[in-house]
Tab-separated table of C-alpha atoms and ligand atoms in Angstrom:
chain	number	residue	atom	x	y	z
A	1	MET	CA	-94.073	2.509	83.961
A	2	PRO	CA	-97.460	0.763	84.295
A	3	ASP	CA	-97.952	-1.660	87.223
A	4	LEU	CA	-96.042	-4.666	85.868
A	5	GLN	CA	-97.164	-7.132	88.561
A	6	GLY	CA	-100.770	-6.124	87.941
A	7	VAL	CA	-100.333	-6.648	84.175
A	8	LEU	CA	-98.740	-10.096	84.708
A	9	ASP	CA	-101.522	-11.171	87.105
A	10	GLU	CA	-104.182	-10.041	84.663
A	11	ILE	CA	-102.544	-11.884	81.748
A	12	ALA	CA	-102.115	-15.082	83.795
A	13	ALA	CA	-105.749	-14.948	84.910
A	14	GLU	CA	-106.962	-14.522	81.331
A	15	MET	CA	-104.700	-17.240	79.926
A	16	SER	CA	-105.707	-19.789	82.550
A	17	VAL	CA	-109.338	-19.731	81.385
A	18	ARG	CA	-108.872	-19.562	77.601
A	19	THR	CA	-109.850	-22.650	75.641
A	20	ASP	CA	-107.924	-21.917	72.400
A	21	ARG	CA	-104.719	-23.371	73.775
A	22	GLY	CA	-103.256	-25.076	70.648
A	23	GLU	CA	-101.881	-28.621	70.545
A	24	VAL	CA	-99.182	-30.039	72.808
A	25	ALA	CA	-96.194	-31.432	70.817
A	26	ALA	CA	-96.895	-35.125	70.334
A	27	TYR	CA	-93.891	-36.183	68.213
A	28	ILE	CA	-91.752	-36.359	71.354
A	29	PRO	CA	-93.749	-38.860	73.467
A	30	GLN	CA	-92.679	-37.421	76.839
A	31	LEU	CA	-93.936	-33.965	75.848
A	32	ALA	CA	-97.335	-35.328	74.796
A	33	ARG	CA	-98.036	-36.060	78.485
A	34	ILE	CA	-97.822	-32.428	79.635
A	35	ASP	CA	-101.002	-30.757	80.949
A	36	PRO	CA	-102.057	-28.131	78.343
A	37	ALA	CA	-103.795	-26.083	81.055
A	38	LYS	CA	-100.482	-24.826	82.464
A	39	PHE	CA	-99.496	-21.184	82.087
A	40	GLY	CA	-96.581	-19.360	83.683
A	41	ILE	CA	-94.792	-16.062	83.128
A	42	ALA	CA	-91.767	-14.357	84.680
A	43	VAL	CA	-89.930	-11.085	84.079
A	44	ALA	CA	-86.341	-10.501	85.254
A	45	LEU	CA	-85.678	-6.762	85.221
A	46	VAL	CA	-82.183	-5.364	84.786
A	47	ASP	CA	-82.581	-3.653	88.187
A	48	GLY	CA	-82.567	-7.145	89.758
A	49	ARG	CA	-86.284	-7.568	90.481
A	50	VAL	CA	-88.058	-10.730	89.326
A	51	LEU	CA	-91.842	-10.698	88.964
A	52	THR	CA	-93.923	-13.788	88.221
A	53	ALA	CA	-97.505	-14.971	87.736
A	54	GLY	CA	-99.233	-18.318	87.167
A	55	ASP	CA	-97.212	-21.555	87.091
A	56	ALA	CA	-93.897	-19.698	86.999
A	57	GLU	CA	-92.196	-22.059	89.461
A	58	GLU	CA	-93.030	-25.261	87.568
A	59	SER	CA	-90.299	-26.809	85.394
A	60	PHE	CA	-90.882	-27.575	81.732
A	61	SER	CA	-88.736	-28.809	78.842
A	62	ILE	CA	-87.063	-25.733	77.324
A	63	GLN	CA	-86.360	-27.539	74.005
A	64	SER	CA	-85.249	-25.065	71.313
A	65	VAL	CA	-84.968	-22.152	73.731
A	66	SER	CA	-81.722	-23.904	74.717
A	67	LYS	CA	-80.339	-22.999	71.268
A	68	VAL	CA	-79.818	-19.435	72.516
A	69	PHE	CA	-77.530	-20.744	75.253
A	70	THR	CA	-75.580	-23.179	73.067
A	71	LEU	CA	-75.058	-20.460	70.444
A	72	THR	CA	-73.775	-18.097	73.142
A	73	LEU	CA	-71.417	-20.751	74.504
A	74	ALA	CA	-70.143	-21.722	71.031
A	75	LEU	CA	-69.516	-18.087	70.053
A	76	GLY	CA	-67.415	-17.796	73.202
A	77	LYS	CA	-65.345	-20.777	72.068
A	78	VAL	CA	-64.937	-20.311	68.331
A	79	GLY	CA	-65.937	-16.662	67.837
A	80	ASP	CA	-67.026	-15.464	64.417
A	81	ALA	CA	-65.552	-18.583	62.765
A	82	LEU	CA	-68.916	-20.123	63.733
A	83	TRP	CA	-70.507	-18.244	60.833
A	84	ARG	CA	-68.519	-20.206	58.285
A	85	ARG	CA	-70.631	-23.270	59.141
A	86	VAL	CA	-74.001	-21.692	60.024
A	87	GLY	CA	-75.825	-18.811	58.336
A	88	ARG	CA	-77.643	-15.815	59.765
A	89	GLU	CA	-80.777	-15.669	57.634
A	90	PRO	CA	-84.337	-16.729	58.418
A	91	SER	CA	-85.217	-19.981	56.684
A	92	GLY	CA	-88.921	-19.421	56.036
A	93	ASN	CA	-89.261	-23.154	56.643
A	94	PRO	CA	-90.205	-25.370	59.600
A	95	PHE	CA	-87.546	-25.995	62.263
A	96	ASN	CA	-86.878	-29.546	61.100
A	97	SER	CA	-86.878	-28.914	57.337
A	98	ILE	CA	-84.169	-30.486	55.165
A	99	VAL	CA	-84.905	-28.847	51.791
A	100	GLN	CA	-82.466	-25.901	51.829
A	101	LEU	CA	-79.511	-28.015	52.908
A	102	GLU	CA	-79.280	-29.684	49.508
A	103	HIS	CA	-78.844	-26.422	47.591
A	104	GLU	CA	-76.824	-24.662	50.260
A	105	ALA	CA	-73.952	-27.139	50.659
A	106	GLY	CA	-75.116	-28.506	54.008
A	107	VAL	CA	-74.812	-25.076	55.689
A	108	PRO	CA	-77.972	-24.412	57.730
A	109	ARG	CA	-79.616	-21.006	57.348
A	110	ASN	CA	-79.326	-20.076	61.045
A	111	PRO	CA	-78.414	-21.503	64.481
A	112	PHE	CA	-82.032	-21.744	65.705
A	113	ILE	CA	-83.414	-24.264	63.214
A	114	ASN	CA	-82.560	-27.871	64.119
A	115	PRO	CA	-79.716	-28.377	61.605
A	116	GLY	CA	-78.082	-25.116	62.732
A	117	ALA	CA	-78.273	-26.148	66.377
A	118	ILE	CA	-76.861	-29.602	65.548
A	119	VAL	CA	-73.818	-27.943	63.931
A	120	VAL	CA	-73.429	-25.752	67.037
A	121	ALA	CA	-73.637	-28.905	69.208
A	122	ASP	CA	-70.921	-30.441	67.042
A	123	MET	CA	-68.722	-27.378	67.704
A	124	LEU	CA	-69.286	-27.718	71.453
A	125	LEU	CA	-68.078	-31.329	71.333
A	126	ALA	CA	-64.646	-30.124	70.236
A	127	GLY	CA	-63.137	-33.595	70.446
A	128	HIS	CA	-64.661	-34.369	73.858
A	129	GLN	CA	-67.193	-36.983	74.852
A	130	PRO	CA	-70.871	-35.897	74.625
A	131	ARG	CA	-71.104	-36.240	78.422
A	132	GLU	CA	-68.499	-33.503	78.904
A	133	ALA	CA	-70.097	-31.139	76.390
A	134	ILE	CA	-73.528	-31.705	77.932
A	135	GLY	CA	-72.116	-31.029	81.403
A	136	GLU	CA	-70.516	-27.822	80.163
A	137	ILE	CA	-73.773	-26.590	78.622
A	138	LEU	CA	-75.718	-27.363	81.807
A	139	ARG	CA	-73.156	-25.565	83.980
A	140	PHE	CA	-73.275	-22.576	81.640
A	141	VAL	CA	-77.064	-22.343	81.933
A	142	GLN	CA	-76.804	-22.700	85.736
A	143	PHE	CA	-74.228	-19.899	85.729
A	144	LEU	CA	-76.415	-17.668	83.553
A	145	ALA	CA	-79.410	-18.133	85.847
A	146	ASP	CA	-77.233	-18.117	88.973
A	147	ASP	CA	-79.050	-21.319	89.970
A	148	ASP	CA	-77.392	-24.720	90.500
A	149	GLY	CA	-80.776	-26.453	90.754
A	150	ILE	CA	-81.319	-26.581	86.969
A	151	VAL	CA	-81.174	-30.159	85.603
A	152	ILE	CA	-81.575	-32.177	82.411
A	153	ASP	CA	-84.697	-34.348	82.149
A	154	HIS	CA	-83.119	-37.589	80.968
A	155	GLN	CA	-86.497	-39.174	80.201
A	156	VAL	CA	-87.212	-36.397	77.686
A	157	ALA	CA	-83.752	-36.795	76.138
A	158	ALA	CA	-84.230	-40.578	75.829
A	159	SER	CA	-87.719	-40.106	74.418
A	160	GLU	CA	-86.422	-37.786	71.708
A	161	ARG	CA	-83.430	-39.965	70.923
A	162	ALA	CA	-85.778	-42.912	70.392
A	163	THR	CA	-88.007	-41.009	67.964
A	164	GLY	CA	-85.801	-38.278	66.465
A	165	TYR	CA	-85.583	-39.719	62.969
A	166	ARG	CA	-85.685	-36.322	61.273
A	167	ASN	CA	-82.837	-34.986	63.359
A	168	VAL	CA	-80.844	-38.127	62.594
A	169	ALA	CA	-81.497	-37.502	58.892
A	170	LEU	CA	-80.443	-33.827	59.167
A	171	ALA	CA	-77.229	-34.723	60.980
A	172	ASN	CA	-76.297	-37.435	58.490
A	173	TYR	CA	-77.081	-35.166	55.574
A	174	MET	CA	-74.837	-32.404	56.909
A	175	LYS	CA	-72.121	-34.923	57.697
A	176	SER	CA	-72.154	-35.940	54.030
A	177	PHE	CA	-71.342	-32.305	53.140
A	178	GLY	CA	-68.512	-32.270	55.667
A	179	ASN	CA	-70.265	-29.798	57.998
A	180	LEU	CA	-69.989	-32.014	61.123
A	181	ASP	CA	-66.574	-32.749	62.622
A	182	HIS	CA	-67.831	-35.609	64.797
A	183	ALA	CA	-69.983	-38.664	64.211
A	184	PRO	CA	-73.647	-37.618	63.753
A	185	GLU	CA	-74.761	-39.648	66.783
A	186	LEU	CA	-72.322	-37.769	69.025
A	187	ALA	CA	-73.534	-34.323	67.913
A	188	LEU	CA	-77.117	-35.550	68.274
A	189	GLY	CA	-76.415	-36.822	71.789
A	190	VAL	CA	-75.385	-33.293	72.786
A	191	TYR	CA	-78.336	-31.760	70.932
A	192	PHE	CA	-81.026	-34.019	72.429
A	193	HIS	CA	-79.716	-33.448	75.945
A	194	HIS	CA	-79.533	-29.672	75.770
A	195	CYS	CA	-83.065	-29.614	74.364
A	196	ALA	CA	-84.113	-31.652	77.427
A	197	ILE	CA	-82.933	-29.070	79.986
A	198	ALA	CA	-85.809	-28.454	82.391
A	199	MET	CA	-86.363	-24.971	83.800
A	200	ASN	CA	-89.168	-22.899	85.206
A	201	CYS	CA	-90.123	-19.436	83.953
A	202	ARG	CA	-88.258	-17.677	86.761
A	203	GLN	CA	-85.028	-19.550	85.979
A	204	LEU	CA	-85.408	-19.060	82.234
A	205	ALA	CA	-85.998	-15.306	82.529
A	206	LEU	CA	-82.933	-15.023	84.775
A	207	ALA	CA	-80.809	-17.108	82.381
A	208	GLY	CA	-81.741	-14.786	79.516
A	209	ARG	CA	-81.209	-11.568	81.404
A	210	PHE	CA	-77.739	-11.036	79.919
A	211	LEU	CA	-79.399	-10.350	76.572
A	212	ALA	CA	-81.288	-7.374	77.988
A	213	ASP	CA	-78.484	-6.048	80.181
A	214	ARG	CA	-75.643	-5.431	77.701
A	215	GLY	CA	-74.221	-8.911	78.309
A	216	ARG	CA	-74.344	-8.871	82.118
A	217	GLY	CA	-75.855	-12.005	83.662
A	218	ALA	CA	-78.163	-12.613	86.612
A	219	GLY	CA	-75.224	-12.979	88.994
A	220	GLY	CA	-73.946	-9.536	87.960
A	221	HIS	CA	-71.002	-10.969	85.978
A	222	SER	CA	-70.274	-10.039	82.406
A	223	VAL	CA	-71.266	-13.045	80.258
A	224	VAL	CA	-70.700	-11.660	76.757
A	225	SER	CA	-69.914	-8.259	75.262
A	226	ALA	CA	-72.775	-5.830	74.698
A	227	GLU	CA	-72.259	-6.247	70.955
A	228	ARG	CA	-72.615	-10.026	71.143
A	229	ALA	CA	-75.791	-9.700	73.233
A	230	ARG	CA	-77.197	-7.357	70.549
A	231	ARG	CA	-76.291	-9.733	67.744
A	232	ILE	CA	-77.787	-12.802	69.429
A	233	SER	CA	-80.931	-10.752	70.049
A	234	ALA	CA	-81.037	-9.772	66.363
A	235	LEU	CA	-80.999	-13.446	65.372
A	236	MET	CA	-83.768	-14.175	67.877
A	237	LEU	CA	-85.913	-11.473	66.279
A	238	THR	CA	-85.331	-12.667	62.715
A	239	CYS	CA	-85.102	-16.451	63.243
A	240	GLY	CA	-86.322	-17.289	66.779
A	241	HIS	CA	-89.774	-18.495	65.716
A	242	TYR	CA	-88.809	-20.276	62.458
A	243	ASP	CA	-91.329	-19.588	59.701
A	244	GLY	CA	-93.430	-17.741	62.286
A	245	SER	CA	-90.707	-15.178	63.020
A	246	GLY	CA	-92.195	-12.433	60.856
A	247	ASP	CA	-95.603	-12.809	62.447
A	248	PHE	CA	-94.089	-12.812	65.950
A	249	ALA	CA	-92.147	-9.601	65.228
A	250	PHE	CA	-95.308	-8.048	63.794
A	251	ARG	CA	-97.478	-8.970	66.766
A	252	VAL	CA	-95.059	-8.772	69.719
A	253	GLY	CA	-92.038	-6.785	68.499
A	254	ILE	CA	-89.323	-8.138	70.792
A	255	PRO	CA	-86.464	-10.595	70.094
A	256	ALA	CA	-87.551	-14.012	71.376
A	257	LYS	CA	-86.851	-17.730	71.041
A	258	SER	CA	-89.476	-20.453	71.255
A	259	GLY	CA	-89.359	-24.181	71.994
A	260	VAL	CA	-91.797	-27.045	71.363
A	261	GLY	CA	-92.132	-27.511	75.120
A	262	GLY	CA	-94.244	-24.338	74.956
A	263	GLY	CA	-91.640	-21.975	76.388
A	264	ILE	CA	-90.595	-18.624	74.934
A	265	LEU	CA	-87.700	-16.457	76.138
A	266	GLY	CA	-87.851	-12.810	75.111
A	267	THR	CA	-85.629	-9.811	75.710
A	268	VAL	CA	-86.500	-6.159	76.066
A	269	PRO	CA	-83.138	-4.393	75.665
A	270	GLY	CA	-82.242	-2.241	78.656
A	271	VAL	CA	-85.397	-3.294	80.533
A	272	GLY	CA	-85.353	-7.025	81.238
A	273	SER	CA	-86.025	-10.530	79.998
A	274	VAL	CA	-89.304	-12.401	79.993
A	275	ALA	CA	-90.082	-16.119	79.991
A	276	VAL	CA	-93.499	-17.538	79.319
A	277	TRP	CA	-94.790	-21.126	79.246
A	278	SER	CA	-97.978	-22.571	77.822
A	279	PRO	CA	-97.575	-26.083	76.321
A	280	GLY	CA	-100.112	-25.833	73.473
A	281	LEU	CA	-98.514	-24.906	70.137
A	282	ASN	CA	-99.633	-23.158	66.944
A	283	ALA	CA	-99.058	-24.543	63.439
A	284	HIS	CA	-95.411	-23.348	63.429
A	285	GLY	CA	-94.598	-25.155	66.690
A	286	ASN	CA	-94.570	-21.980	68.791
A	287	SER	CA	-96.581	-21.576	72.011
A	288	ARG	CA	-99.994	-20.274	71.066
A	289	LEU	CA	-100.978	-18.623	74.343
A	290	GLY	CA	-97.356	-17.791	75.133
A	291	THR	CA	-97.279	-15.632	72.008
A	292	LEU	CA	-100.608	-14.034	72.877
A	293	ALA	CA	-99.435	-13.333	76.429
A	294	LEU	CA	-96.256	-11.656	75.170
A	295	GLU	CA	-98.282	-9.638	72.677
A	296	LYS	CA	-100.457	-8.339	75.511
A	297	LEU	CA	-97.506	-7.727	77.821
A	298	ALA	CA	-95.455	-5.858	75.206
A	299	ARG	CA	-98.460	-3.713	74.337
A	300	ALA	CA	-99.348	-2.925	77.959
A	301	MET	CA	-95.740	-2.025	78.833
A	302	ASN	CA	-94.781	-0.340	75.526
A	303	TRP	CA	-91.941	-2.807	75.136
A	304	SER	CA	-91.766	-3.213	71.346
A	305	VAL	CA	-88.225	-2.617	70.096
A	306	PHE	CA	-89.823	-0.728	67.190
A	307	GLY	CA	-90.959	2.131	69.424
A	308	ALA	CA	-93.819	2.996	71.731
B	1	LIG	N1	-88.662	-26.407	67.956
B	1	LIG	C1	-88.151	-27.160	68.876
B	1	LIG	O1	-88.202	-26.873	70.077
B	1	LIG	C2	-87.567	-28.454	68.381
B	1	LIG	C3	-86.636	-29.107	69.372
B	1	LIG	C4	-86.755	-30.583	69.397
B	1	LIG	N2	-85.784	-31.093	70.339
B	1	LIG	C5	-86.515	-31.172	68.031
B	1	LIG	O2	-85.410	-31.378	67.675
B	1	LIG	O3	-87.413	-31.455	67.292
């Protein structure tokens, strides 16, 4: 295989000088303060090696990338019954859109748009206090990455809670259809906190490694079955970038999940996982340079799941 470290170094060097960086998310005030000049990338190979370049050791808000981990945890708890309350189709709409919920009985199209992730958060509550569910999610992510140092940025969570009017609307709307078991504010408390998990690229790549390694996590333990890892990856490919998912598959060709903090977690089945971070976003709320970096990486390494 081509010299992966050399490819990562070259990509990081190019990305650090580009000026077309996109816009940092401003609707969550704490995220608006992040330096758009940052760029980090990390690859966790299934053979155990981790390679990084750029600001790969600097923590950022993983935001919607966390939806991969909450979906995985919820599937472990409720199994395929989850799909009675959340669909598996791309929405073709922005991540915070409400329009389809009215015609589709309050059942969100998929677990990666905000309403889908709020339903998943509601499942993780399972009659407990939000604090317990949040603690369980954090411990699960720490376990996946084999790293106890991962924390929640409570300032980001508070910032989103104070301004998350759309998410409040989505939760209340779904509650009116009977698709939340708990009070909307409880499900939202879980949701805002898991979105506020802070990780660096190295930790994020390690946490996602189970997707590339037939369900085996960074610590070598089996996290999920190989089939479940495949299915979660399929949803990442079709829904992981919202209404930009088709374009991402076209350009990059690997299953991946984005977040408005500028992070993207991708998986190359049988090879490894990759995490990239560049805070500036494109019009769909996906990292602009993060996407470009993954496009270049996948091309240089022949990593598209659609063939070399
Ligand atoms: N796309 C995202 O990362 C959105 C997550 C963010 N916490 C929100 O609910 O708006």
